[in-house]
mmCIF file of N, CA and C in Angstrom:
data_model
loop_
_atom_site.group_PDB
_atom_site.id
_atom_site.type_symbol
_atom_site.label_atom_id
_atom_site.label_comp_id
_atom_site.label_asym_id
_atom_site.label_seq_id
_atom_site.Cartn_x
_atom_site.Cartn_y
_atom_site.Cartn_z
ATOM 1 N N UNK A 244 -28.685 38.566 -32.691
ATOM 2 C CA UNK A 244 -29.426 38.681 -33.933
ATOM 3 C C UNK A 244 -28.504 39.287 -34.988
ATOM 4 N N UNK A 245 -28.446 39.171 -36.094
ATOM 5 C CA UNK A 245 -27.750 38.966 -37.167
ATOM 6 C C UNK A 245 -27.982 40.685 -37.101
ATOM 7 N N UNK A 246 -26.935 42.023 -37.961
ATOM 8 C CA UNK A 246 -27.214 42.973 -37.955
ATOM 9 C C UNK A 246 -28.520 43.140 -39.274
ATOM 10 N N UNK A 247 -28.472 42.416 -40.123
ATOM 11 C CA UNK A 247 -29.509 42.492 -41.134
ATOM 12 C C UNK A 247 -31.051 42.346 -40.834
ATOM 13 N N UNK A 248 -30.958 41.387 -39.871
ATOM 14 C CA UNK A 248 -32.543 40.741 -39.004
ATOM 15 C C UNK A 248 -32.651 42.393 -38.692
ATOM 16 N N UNK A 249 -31.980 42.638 -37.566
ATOM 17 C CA UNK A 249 -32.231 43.806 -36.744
ATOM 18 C C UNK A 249 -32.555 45.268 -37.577
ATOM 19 N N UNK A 250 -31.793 45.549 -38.845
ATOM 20 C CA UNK A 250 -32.328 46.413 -39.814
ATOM 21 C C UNK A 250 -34.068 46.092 -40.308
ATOM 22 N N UNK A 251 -34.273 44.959 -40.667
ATOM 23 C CA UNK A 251 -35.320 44.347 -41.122
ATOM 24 C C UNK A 251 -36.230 44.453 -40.183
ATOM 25 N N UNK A 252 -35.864 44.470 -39.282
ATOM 26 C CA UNK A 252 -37.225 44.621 -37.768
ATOM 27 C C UNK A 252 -37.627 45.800 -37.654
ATOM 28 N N UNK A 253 -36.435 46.453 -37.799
ATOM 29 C CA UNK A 253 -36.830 48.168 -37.426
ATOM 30 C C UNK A 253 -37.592 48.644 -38.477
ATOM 31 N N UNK A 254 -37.378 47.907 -39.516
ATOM 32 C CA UNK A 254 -38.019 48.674 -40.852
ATOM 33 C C UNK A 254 -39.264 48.235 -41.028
ATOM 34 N N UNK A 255 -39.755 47.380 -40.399
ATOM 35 C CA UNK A 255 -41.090 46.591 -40.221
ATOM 36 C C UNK A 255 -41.418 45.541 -40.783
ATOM 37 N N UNK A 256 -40.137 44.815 -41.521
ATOM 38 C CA UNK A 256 -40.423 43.418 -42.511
ATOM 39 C C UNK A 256 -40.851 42.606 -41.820
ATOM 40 N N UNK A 257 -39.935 42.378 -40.430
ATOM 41 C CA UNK A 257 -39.826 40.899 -40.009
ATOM 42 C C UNK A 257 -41.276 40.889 -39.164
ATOM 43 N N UNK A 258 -41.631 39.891 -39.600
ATOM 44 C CA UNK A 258 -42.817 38.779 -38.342
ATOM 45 C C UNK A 258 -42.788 37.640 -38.001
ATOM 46 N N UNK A 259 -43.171 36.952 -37.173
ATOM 47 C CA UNK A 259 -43.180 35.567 -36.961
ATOM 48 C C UNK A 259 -43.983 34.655 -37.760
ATOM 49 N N UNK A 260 -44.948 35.345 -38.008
ATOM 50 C CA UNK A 260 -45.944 34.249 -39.131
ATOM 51 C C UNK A 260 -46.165 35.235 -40.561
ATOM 52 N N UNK A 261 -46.556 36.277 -40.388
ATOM 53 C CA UNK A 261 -47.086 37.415 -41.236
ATOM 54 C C UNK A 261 -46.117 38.109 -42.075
ATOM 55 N N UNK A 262 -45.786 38.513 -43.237
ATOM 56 C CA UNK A 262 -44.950 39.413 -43.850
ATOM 57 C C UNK A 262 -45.758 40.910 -43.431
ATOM 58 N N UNK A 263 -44.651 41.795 -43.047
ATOM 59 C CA UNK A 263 -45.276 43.232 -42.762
ATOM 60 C C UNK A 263 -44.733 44.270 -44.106
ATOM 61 N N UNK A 264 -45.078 45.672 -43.970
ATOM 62 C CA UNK A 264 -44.519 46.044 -45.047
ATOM 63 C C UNK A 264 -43.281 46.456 -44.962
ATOM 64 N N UNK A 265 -42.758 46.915 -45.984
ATOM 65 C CA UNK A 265 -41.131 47.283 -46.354
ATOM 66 C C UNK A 265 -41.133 48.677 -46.422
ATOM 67 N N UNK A 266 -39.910 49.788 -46.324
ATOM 68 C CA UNK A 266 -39.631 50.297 -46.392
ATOM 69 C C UNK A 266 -40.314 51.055 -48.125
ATOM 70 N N UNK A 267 -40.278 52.641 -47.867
ATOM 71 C CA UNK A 267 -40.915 52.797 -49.233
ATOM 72 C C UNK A 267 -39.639 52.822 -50.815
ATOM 73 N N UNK A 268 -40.021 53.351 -51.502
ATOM 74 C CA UNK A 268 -39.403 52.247 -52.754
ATOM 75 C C UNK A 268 -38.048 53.424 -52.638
ATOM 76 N N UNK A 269 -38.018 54.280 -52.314
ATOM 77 C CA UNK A 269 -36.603 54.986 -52.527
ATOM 78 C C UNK A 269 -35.652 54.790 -51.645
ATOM 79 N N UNK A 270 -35.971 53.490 -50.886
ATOM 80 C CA UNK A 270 -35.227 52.754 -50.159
ATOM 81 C C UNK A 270 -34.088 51.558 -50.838
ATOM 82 N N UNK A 271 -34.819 50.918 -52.066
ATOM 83 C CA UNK A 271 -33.965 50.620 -52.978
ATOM 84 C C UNK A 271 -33.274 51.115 -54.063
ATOM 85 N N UNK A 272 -32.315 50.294 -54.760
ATOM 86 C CA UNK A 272 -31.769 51.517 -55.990
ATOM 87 C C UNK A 272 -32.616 50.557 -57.031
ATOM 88 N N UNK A 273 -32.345 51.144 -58.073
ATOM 89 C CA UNK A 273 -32.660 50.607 -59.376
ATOM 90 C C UNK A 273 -31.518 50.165 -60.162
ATOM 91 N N UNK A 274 -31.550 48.742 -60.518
ATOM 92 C CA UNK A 274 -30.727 47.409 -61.018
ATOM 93 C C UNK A 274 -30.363 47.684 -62.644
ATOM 94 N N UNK A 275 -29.692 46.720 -63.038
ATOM 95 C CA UNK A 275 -29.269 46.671 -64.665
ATOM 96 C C UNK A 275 -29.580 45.206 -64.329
ATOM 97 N N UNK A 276 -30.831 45.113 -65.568
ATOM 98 C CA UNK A 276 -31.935 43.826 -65.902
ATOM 99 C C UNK A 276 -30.646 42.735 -66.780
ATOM 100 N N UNK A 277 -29.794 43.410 -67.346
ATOM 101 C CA UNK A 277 -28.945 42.609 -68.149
ATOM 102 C C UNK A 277 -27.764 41.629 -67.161
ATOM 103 N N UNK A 278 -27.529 42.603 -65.825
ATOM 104 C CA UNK A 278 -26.675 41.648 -65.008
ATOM 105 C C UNK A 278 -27.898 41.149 -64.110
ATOM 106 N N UNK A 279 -29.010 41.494 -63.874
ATOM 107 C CA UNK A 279 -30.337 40.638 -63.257
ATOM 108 C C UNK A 279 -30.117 38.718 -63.874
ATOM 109 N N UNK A 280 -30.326 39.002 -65.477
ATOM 110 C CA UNK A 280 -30.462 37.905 -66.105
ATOM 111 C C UNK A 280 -29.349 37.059 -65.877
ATOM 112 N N UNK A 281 -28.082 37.097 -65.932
ATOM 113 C CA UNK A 281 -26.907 35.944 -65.704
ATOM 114 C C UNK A 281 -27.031 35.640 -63.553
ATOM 115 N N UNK A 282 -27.889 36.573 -63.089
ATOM 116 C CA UNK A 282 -28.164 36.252 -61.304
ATOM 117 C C UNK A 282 -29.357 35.237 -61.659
ATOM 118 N N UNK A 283 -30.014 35.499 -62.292
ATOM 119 C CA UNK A 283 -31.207 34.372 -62.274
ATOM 120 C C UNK A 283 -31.126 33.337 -62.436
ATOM 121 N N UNK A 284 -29.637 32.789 -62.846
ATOM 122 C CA UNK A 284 -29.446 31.551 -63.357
ATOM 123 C C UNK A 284 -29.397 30.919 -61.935
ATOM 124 N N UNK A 285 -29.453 31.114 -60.676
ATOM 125 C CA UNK A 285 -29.731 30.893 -59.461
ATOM 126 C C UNK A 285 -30.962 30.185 -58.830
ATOM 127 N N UNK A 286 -32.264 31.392 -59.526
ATOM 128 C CA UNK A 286 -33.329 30.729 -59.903
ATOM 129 C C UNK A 286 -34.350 29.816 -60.682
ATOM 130 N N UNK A 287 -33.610 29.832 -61.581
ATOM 131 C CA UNK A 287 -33.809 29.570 -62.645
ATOM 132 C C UNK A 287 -33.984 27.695 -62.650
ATOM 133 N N UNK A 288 -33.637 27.018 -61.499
ATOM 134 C CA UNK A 288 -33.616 26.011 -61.568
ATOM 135 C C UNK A 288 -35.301 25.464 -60.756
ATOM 136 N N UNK A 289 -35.794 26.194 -60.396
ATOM 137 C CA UNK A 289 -37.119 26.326 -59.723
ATOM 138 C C UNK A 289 -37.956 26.625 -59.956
ATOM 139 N N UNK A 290 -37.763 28.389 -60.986
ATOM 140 C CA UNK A 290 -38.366 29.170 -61.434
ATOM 141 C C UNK A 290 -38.810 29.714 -62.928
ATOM 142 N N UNK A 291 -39.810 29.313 -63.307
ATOM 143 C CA UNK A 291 -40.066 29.749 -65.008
ATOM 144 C C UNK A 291 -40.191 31.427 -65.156
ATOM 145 N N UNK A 292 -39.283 31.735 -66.088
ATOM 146 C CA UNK A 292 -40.418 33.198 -65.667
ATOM 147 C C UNK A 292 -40.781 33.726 -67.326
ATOM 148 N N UNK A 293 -40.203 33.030 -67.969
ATOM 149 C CA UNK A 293 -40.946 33.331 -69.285
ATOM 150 C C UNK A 293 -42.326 32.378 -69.655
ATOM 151 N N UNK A 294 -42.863 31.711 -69.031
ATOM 152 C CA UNK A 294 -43.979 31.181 -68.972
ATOM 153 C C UNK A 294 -44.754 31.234 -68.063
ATOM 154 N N UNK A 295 -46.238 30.833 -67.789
ATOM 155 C CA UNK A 295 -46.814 30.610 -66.534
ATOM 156 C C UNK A 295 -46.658 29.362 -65.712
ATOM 157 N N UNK A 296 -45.804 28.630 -66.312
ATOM 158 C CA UNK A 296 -45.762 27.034 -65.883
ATOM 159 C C UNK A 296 -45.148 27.316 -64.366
ATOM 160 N N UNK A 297 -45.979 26.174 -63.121
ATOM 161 C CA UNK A 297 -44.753 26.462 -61.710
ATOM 162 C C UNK A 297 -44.010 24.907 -62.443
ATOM 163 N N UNK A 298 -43.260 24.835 -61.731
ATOM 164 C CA UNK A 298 -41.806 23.821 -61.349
ATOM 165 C C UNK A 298 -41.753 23.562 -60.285
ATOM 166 N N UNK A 299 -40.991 23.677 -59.390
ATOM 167 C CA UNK A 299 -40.586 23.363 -58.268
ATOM 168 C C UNK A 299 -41.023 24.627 -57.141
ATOM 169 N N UNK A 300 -40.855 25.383 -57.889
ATOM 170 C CA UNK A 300 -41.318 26.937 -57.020
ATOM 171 C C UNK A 300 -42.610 27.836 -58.175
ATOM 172 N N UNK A 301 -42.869 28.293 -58.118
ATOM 173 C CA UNK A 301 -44.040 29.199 -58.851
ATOM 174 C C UNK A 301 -43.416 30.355 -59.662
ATOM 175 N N UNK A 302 -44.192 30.090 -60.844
ATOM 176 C CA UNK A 302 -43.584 31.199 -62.225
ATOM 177 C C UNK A 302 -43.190 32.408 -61.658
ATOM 178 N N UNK A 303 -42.253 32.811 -61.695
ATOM 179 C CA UNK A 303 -41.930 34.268 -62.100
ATOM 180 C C UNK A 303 -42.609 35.358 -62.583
ATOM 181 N N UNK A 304 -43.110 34.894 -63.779
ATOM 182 C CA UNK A 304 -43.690 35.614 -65.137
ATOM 183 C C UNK A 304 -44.746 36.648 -64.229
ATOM 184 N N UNK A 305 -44.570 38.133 -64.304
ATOM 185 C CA UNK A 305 -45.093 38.969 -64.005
ATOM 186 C C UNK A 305 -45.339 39.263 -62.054
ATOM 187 N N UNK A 306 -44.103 38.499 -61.927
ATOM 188 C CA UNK A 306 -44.081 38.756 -59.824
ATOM 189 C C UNK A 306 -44.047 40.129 -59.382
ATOM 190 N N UNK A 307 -43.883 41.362 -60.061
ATOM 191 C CA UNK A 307 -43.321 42.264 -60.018
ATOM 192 C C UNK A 307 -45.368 42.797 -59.582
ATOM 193 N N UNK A 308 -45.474 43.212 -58.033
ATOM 194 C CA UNK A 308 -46.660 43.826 -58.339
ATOM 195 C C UNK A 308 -47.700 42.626 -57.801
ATOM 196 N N UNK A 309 -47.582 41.438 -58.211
ATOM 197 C CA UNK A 309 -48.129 40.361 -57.265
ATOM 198 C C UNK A 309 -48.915 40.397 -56.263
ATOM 199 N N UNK A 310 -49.511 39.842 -55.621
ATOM 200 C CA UNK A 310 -49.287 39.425 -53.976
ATOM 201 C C UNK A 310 -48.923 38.230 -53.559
ATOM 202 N N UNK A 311 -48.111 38.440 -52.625
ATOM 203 C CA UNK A 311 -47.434 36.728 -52.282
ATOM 204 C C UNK A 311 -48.423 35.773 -52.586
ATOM 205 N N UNK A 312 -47.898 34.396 -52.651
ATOM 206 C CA UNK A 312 -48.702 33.065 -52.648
ATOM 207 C C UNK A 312 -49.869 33.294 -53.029
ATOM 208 N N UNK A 313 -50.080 33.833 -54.497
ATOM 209 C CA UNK A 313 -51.095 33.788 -55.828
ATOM 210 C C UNK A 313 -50.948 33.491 -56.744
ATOM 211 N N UNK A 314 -50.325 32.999 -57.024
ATOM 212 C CA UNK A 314 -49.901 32.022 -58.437
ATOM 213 C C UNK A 314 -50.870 30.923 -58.395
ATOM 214 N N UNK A 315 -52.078 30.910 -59.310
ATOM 215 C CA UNK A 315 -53.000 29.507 -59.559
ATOM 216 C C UNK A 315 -52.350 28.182 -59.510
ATOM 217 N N UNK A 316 -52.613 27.643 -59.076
ATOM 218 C CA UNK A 316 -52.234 25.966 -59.285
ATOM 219 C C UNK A 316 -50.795 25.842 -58.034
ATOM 220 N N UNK A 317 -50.159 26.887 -57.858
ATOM 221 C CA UNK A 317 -48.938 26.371 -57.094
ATOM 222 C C UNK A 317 -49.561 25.843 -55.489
ATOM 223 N N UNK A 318 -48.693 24.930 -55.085
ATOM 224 C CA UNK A 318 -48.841 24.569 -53.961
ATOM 225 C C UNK A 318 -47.856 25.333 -52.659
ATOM 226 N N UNK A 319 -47.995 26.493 -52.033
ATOM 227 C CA UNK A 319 -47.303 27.383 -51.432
ATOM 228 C C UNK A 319 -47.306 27.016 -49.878
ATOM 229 N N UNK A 320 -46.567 27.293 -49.287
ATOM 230 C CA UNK A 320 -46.490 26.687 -47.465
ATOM 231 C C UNK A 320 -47.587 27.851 -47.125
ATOM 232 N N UNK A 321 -48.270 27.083 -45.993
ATOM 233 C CA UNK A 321 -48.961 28.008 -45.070
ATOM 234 C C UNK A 321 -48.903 29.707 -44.784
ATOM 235 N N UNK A 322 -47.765 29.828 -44.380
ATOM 236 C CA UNK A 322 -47.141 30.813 -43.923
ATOM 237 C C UNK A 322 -47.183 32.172 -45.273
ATOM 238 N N UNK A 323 -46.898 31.375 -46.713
ATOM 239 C CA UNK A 323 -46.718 32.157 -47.608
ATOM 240 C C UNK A 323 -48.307 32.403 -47.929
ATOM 241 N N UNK A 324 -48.860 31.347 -48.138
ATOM 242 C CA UNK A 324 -50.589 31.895 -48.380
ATOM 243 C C UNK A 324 -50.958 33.022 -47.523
ATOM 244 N N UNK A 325 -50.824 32.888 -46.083
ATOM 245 C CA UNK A 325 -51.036 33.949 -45.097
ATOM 246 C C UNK A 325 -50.374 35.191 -45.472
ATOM 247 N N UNK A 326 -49.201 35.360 -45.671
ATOM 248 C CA UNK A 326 -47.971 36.520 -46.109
ATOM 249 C C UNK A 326 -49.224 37.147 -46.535
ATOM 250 N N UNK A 327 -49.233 38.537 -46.271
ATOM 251 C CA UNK A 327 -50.350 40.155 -46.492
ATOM 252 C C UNK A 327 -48.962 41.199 -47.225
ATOM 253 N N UNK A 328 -48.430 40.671 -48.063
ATOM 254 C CA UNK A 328 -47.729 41.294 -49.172
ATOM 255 C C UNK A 328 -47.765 41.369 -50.335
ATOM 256 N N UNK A 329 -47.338 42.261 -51.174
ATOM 257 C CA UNK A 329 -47.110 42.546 -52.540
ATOM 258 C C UNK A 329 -45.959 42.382 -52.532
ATOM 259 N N UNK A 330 -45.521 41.665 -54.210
ATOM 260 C CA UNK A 330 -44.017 41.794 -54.408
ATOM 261 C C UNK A 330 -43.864 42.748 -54.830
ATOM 262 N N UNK A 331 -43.062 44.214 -54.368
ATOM 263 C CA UNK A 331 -42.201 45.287 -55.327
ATOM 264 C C UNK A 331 -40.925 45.528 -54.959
ATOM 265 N N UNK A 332 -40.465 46.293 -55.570
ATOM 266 C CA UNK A 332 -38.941 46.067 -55.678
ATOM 267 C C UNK A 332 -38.436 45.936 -54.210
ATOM 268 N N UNK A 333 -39.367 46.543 -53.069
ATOM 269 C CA UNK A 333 -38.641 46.631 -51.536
ATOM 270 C C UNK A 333 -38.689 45.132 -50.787
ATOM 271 N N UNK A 334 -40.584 44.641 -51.505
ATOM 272 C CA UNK A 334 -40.383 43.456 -50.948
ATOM 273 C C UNK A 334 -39.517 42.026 -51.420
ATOM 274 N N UNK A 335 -39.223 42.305 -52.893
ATOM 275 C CA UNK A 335 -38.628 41.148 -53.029
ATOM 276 C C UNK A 335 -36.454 42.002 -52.916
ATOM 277 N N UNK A 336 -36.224 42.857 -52.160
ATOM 278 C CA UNK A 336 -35.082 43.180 -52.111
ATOM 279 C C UNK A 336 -35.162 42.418 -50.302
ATOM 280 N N UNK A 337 -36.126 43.241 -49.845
ATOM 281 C CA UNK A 337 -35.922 42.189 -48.399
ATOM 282 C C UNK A 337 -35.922 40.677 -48.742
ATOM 283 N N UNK A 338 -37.068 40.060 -48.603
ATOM 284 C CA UNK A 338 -36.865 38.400 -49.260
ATOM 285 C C UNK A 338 -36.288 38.080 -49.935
ATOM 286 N N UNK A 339 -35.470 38.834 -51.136
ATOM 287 C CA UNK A 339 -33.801 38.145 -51.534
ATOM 288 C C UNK A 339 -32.980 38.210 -50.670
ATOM 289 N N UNK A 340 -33.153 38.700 -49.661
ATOM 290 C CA UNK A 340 -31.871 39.058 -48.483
ATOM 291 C C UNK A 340 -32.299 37.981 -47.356
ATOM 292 N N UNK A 341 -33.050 37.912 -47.035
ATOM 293 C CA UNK A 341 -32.860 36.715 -46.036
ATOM 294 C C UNK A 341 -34.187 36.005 -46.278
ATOM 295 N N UNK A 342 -35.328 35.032 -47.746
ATOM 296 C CA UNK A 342 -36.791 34.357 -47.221
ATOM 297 C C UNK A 342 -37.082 34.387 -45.895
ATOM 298 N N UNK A 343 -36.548 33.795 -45.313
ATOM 299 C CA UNK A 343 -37.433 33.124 -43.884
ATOM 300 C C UNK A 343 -37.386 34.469 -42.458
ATOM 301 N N UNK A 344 -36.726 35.422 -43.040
ATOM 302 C CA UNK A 344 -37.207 36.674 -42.425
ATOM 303 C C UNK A 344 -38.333 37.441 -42.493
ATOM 304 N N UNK A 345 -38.345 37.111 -43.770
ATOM 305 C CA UNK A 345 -39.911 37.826 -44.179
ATOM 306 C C UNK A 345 -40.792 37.166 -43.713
ATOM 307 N N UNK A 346 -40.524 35.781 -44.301
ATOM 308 C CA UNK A 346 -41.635 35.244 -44.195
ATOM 309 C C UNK A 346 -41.530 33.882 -43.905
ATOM 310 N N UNK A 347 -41.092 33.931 -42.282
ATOM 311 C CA UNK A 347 -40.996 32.450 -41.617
ATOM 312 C C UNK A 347 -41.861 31.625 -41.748
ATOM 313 N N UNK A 348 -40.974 30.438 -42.299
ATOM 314 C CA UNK A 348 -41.797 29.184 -42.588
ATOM 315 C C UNK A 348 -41.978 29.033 -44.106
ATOM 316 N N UNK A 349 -41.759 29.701 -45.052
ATOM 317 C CA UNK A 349 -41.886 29.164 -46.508
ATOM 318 C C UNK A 349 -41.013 28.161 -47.387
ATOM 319 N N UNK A 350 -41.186 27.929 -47.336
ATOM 320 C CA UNK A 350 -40.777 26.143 -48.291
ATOM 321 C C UNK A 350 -38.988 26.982 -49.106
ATOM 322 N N UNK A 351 -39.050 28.134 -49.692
ATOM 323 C CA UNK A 351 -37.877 28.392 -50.611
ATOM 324 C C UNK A 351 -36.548 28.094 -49.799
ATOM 325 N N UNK A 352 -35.868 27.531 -50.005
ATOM 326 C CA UNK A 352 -34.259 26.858 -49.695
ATOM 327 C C UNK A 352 -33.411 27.481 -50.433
ATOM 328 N N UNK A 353 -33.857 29.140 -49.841
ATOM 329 C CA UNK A 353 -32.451 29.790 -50.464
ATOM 330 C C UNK A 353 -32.157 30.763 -49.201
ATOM 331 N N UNK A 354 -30.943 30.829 -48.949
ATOM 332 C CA UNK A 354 -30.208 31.426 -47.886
ATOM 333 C C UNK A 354 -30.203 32.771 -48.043
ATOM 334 N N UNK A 355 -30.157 33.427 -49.522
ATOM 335 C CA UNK A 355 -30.056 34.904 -49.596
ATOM 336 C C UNK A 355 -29.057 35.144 -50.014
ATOM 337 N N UNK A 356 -29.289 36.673 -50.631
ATOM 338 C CA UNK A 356 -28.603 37.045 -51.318
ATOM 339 C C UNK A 356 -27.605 38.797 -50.514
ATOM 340 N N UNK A 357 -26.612 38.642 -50.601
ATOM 341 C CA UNK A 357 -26.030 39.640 -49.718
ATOM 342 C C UNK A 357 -25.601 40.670 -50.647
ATOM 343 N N UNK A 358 -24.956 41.002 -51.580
ATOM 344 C CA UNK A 358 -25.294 41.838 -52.085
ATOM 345 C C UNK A 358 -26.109 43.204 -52.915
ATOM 346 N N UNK A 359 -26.402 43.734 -52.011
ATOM 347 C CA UNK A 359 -27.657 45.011 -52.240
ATOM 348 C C UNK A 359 -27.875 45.296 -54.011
ATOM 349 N N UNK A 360 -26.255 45.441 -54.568
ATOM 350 C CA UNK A 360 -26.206 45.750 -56.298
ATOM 351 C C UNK A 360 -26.936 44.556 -56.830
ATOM 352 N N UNK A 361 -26.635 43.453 -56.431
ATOM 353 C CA UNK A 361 -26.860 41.875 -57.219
ATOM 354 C C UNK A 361 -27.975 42.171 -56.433
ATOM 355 N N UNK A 362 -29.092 42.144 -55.483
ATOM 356 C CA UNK A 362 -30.308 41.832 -55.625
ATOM 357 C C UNK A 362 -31.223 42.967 -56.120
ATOM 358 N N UNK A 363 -30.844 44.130 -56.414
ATOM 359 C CA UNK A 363 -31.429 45.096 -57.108
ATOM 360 C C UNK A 363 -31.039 45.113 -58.948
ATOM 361 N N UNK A 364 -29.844 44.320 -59.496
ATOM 362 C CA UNK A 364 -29.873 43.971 -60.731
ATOM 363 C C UNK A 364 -30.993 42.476 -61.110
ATOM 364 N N UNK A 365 -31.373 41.691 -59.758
ATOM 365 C CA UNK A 365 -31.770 40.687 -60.150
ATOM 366 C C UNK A 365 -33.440 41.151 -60.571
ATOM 367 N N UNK A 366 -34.082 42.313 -59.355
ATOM 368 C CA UNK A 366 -35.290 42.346 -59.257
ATOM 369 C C UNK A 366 -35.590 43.538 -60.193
ATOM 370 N N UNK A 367 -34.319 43.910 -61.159
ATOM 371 C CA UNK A 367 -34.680 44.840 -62.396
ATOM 372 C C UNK A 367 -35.059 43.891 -63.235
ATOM 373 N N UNK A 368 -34.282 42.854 -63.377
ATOM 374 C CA UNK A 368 -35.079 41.733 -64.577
ATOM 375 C C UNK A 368 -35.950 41.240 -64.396
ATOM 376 N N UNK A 369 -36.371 40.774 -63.251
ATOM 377 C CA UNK A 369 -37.823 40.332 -62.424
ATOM 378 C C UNK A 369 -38.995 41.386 -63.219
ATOM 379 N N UNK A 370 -38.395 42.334 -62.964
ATOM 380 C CA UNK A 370 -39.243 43.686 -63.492
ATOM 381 C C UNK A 370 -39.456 43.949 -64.950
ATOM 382 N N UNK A 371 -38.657 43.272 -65.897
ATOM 383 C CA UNK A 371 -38.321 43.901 -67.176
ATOM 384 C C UNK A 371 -39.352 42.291 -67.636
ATOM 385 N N UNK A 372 -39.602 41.460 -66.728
ATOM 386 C CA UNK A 372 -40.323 40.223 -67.332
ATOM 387 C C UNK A 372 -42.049 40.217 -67.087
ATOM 388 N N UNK A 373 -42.059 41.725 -67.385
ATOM 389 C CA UNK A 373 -43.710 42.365 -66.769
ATOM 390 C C UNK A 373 -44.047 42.435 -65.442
ATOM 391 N N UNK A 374 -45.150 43.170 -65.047
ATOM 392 C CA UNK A 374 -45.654 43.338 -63.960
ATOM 393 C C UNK A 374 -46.921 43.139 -63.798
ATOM 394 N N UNK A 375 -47.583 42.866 -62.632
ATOM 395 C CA UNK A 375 -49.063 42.852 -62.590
ATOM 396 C C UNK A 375 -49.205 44.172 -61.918
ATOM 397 N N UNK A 376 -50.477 44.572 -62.828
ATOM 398 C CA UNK A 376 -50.756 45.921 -62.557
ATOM 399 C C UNK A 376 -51.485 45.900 -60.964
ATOM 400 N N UNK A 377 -51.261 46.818 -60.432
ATOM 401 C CA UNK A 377 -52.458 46.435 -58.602
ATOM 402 C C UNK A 377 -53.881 46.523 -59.401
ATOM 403 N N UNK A 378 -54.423 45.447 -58.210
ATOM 404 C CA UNK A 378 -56.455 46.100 -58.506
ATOM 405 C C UNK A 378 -56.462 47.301 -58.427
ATOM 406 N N UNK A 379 -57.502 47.240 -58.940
ATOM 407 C CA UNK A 379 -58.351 49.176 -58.705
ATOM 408 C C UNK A 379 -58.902 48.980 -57.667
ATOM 409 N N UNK A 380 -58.696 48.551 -56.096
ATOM 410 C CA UNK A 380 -59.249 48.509 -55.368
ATOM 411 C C UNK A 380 -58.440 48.743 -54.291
ATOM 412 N N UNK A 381 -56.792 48.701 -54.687
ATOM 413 C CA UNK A 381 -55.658 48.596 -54.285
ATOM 414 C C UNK A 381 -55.589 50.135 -53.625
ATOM 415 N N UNK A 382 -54.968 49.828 -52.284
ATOM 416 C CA UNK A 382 -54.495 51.309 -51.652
ATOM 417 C C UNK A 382 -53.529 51.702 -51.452
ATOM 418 N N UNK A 383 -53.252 52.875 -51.505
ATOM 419 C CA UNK A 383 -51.683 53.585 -52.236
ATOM 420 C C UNK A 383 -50.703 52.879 -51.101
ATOM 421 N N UNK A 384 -49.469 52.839 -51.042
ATOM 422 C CA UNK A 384 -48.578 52.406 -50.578
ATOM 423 C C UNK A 384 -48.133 53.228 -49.481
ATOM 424 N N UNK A 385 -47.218 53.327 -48.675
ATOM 425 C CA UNK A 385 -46.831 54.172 -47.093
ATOM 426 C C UNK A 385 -46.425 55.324 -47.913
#
């Protein structure tokens, strides 16, 4: 097993069908949104995030705070509808690092991103492109 899988297991990401939770947030660092924006050009071919429009993959616009596979209208794999996650900075720092660890079986055809700086500058701009606030029904985090 890859040493990253094996970090990711211990930390409680990985499942076979299910996304579990991530590590708590002072587990990541905090990014520069300005080198985020020239990394997005990565996504950017899939991903709208200054609009609500999906494309090929589902808007961006306000992922920060989310819960997986809720974006209206997108058509999301199985696996991601099921996913019992929120995107915040831990979960989309794991799922920039390896998708199909998190969350085996989702349609995204991206291999990951290995640098810890570059996926914490990417998910500062993710962040700087709004957030969805949690419900008020929402329970505090680990």
């Amino acid at each position: 097993m890859k040493p990253i899988l094996i970090a990711l297991a211990l930390a409680g990401v990985v499942s076979q069908a299910v996304a579990q939770p991530v590590p708590p947030a002072a587990a990541t660092p905090t990014g520069d949104p300005a080198k985020g924006q020239m990394l997005y050009a990565q996504c950017a071919a899939c991903h709208e995030i200054d609009s609500d429009a999906n494309t090929l993959g589902p808007s961006l616009k306000g992922v920060v705070g989310r819960k997986a596979g809720a974006v209206e209208g997108y058509n999301y794999s199985p696996p991601m509808r099921r996913a019992e996650l929120t995107w915040t900075r831990e979960t989309l720092d794991a799922f920039l690092t390896d998708p199909q660890a998190v969350v085996a079986g989702t349609k995204m055809p991206f291999a990951g991103m290995a640098s810890p700086a570059d996926r914490a500058d990417l998910v500062a701009y993710l962040e700087a492109h709004g957030a969805t606030p949690p419900p008020a029904d929402a329970k505090p985090g680990p």
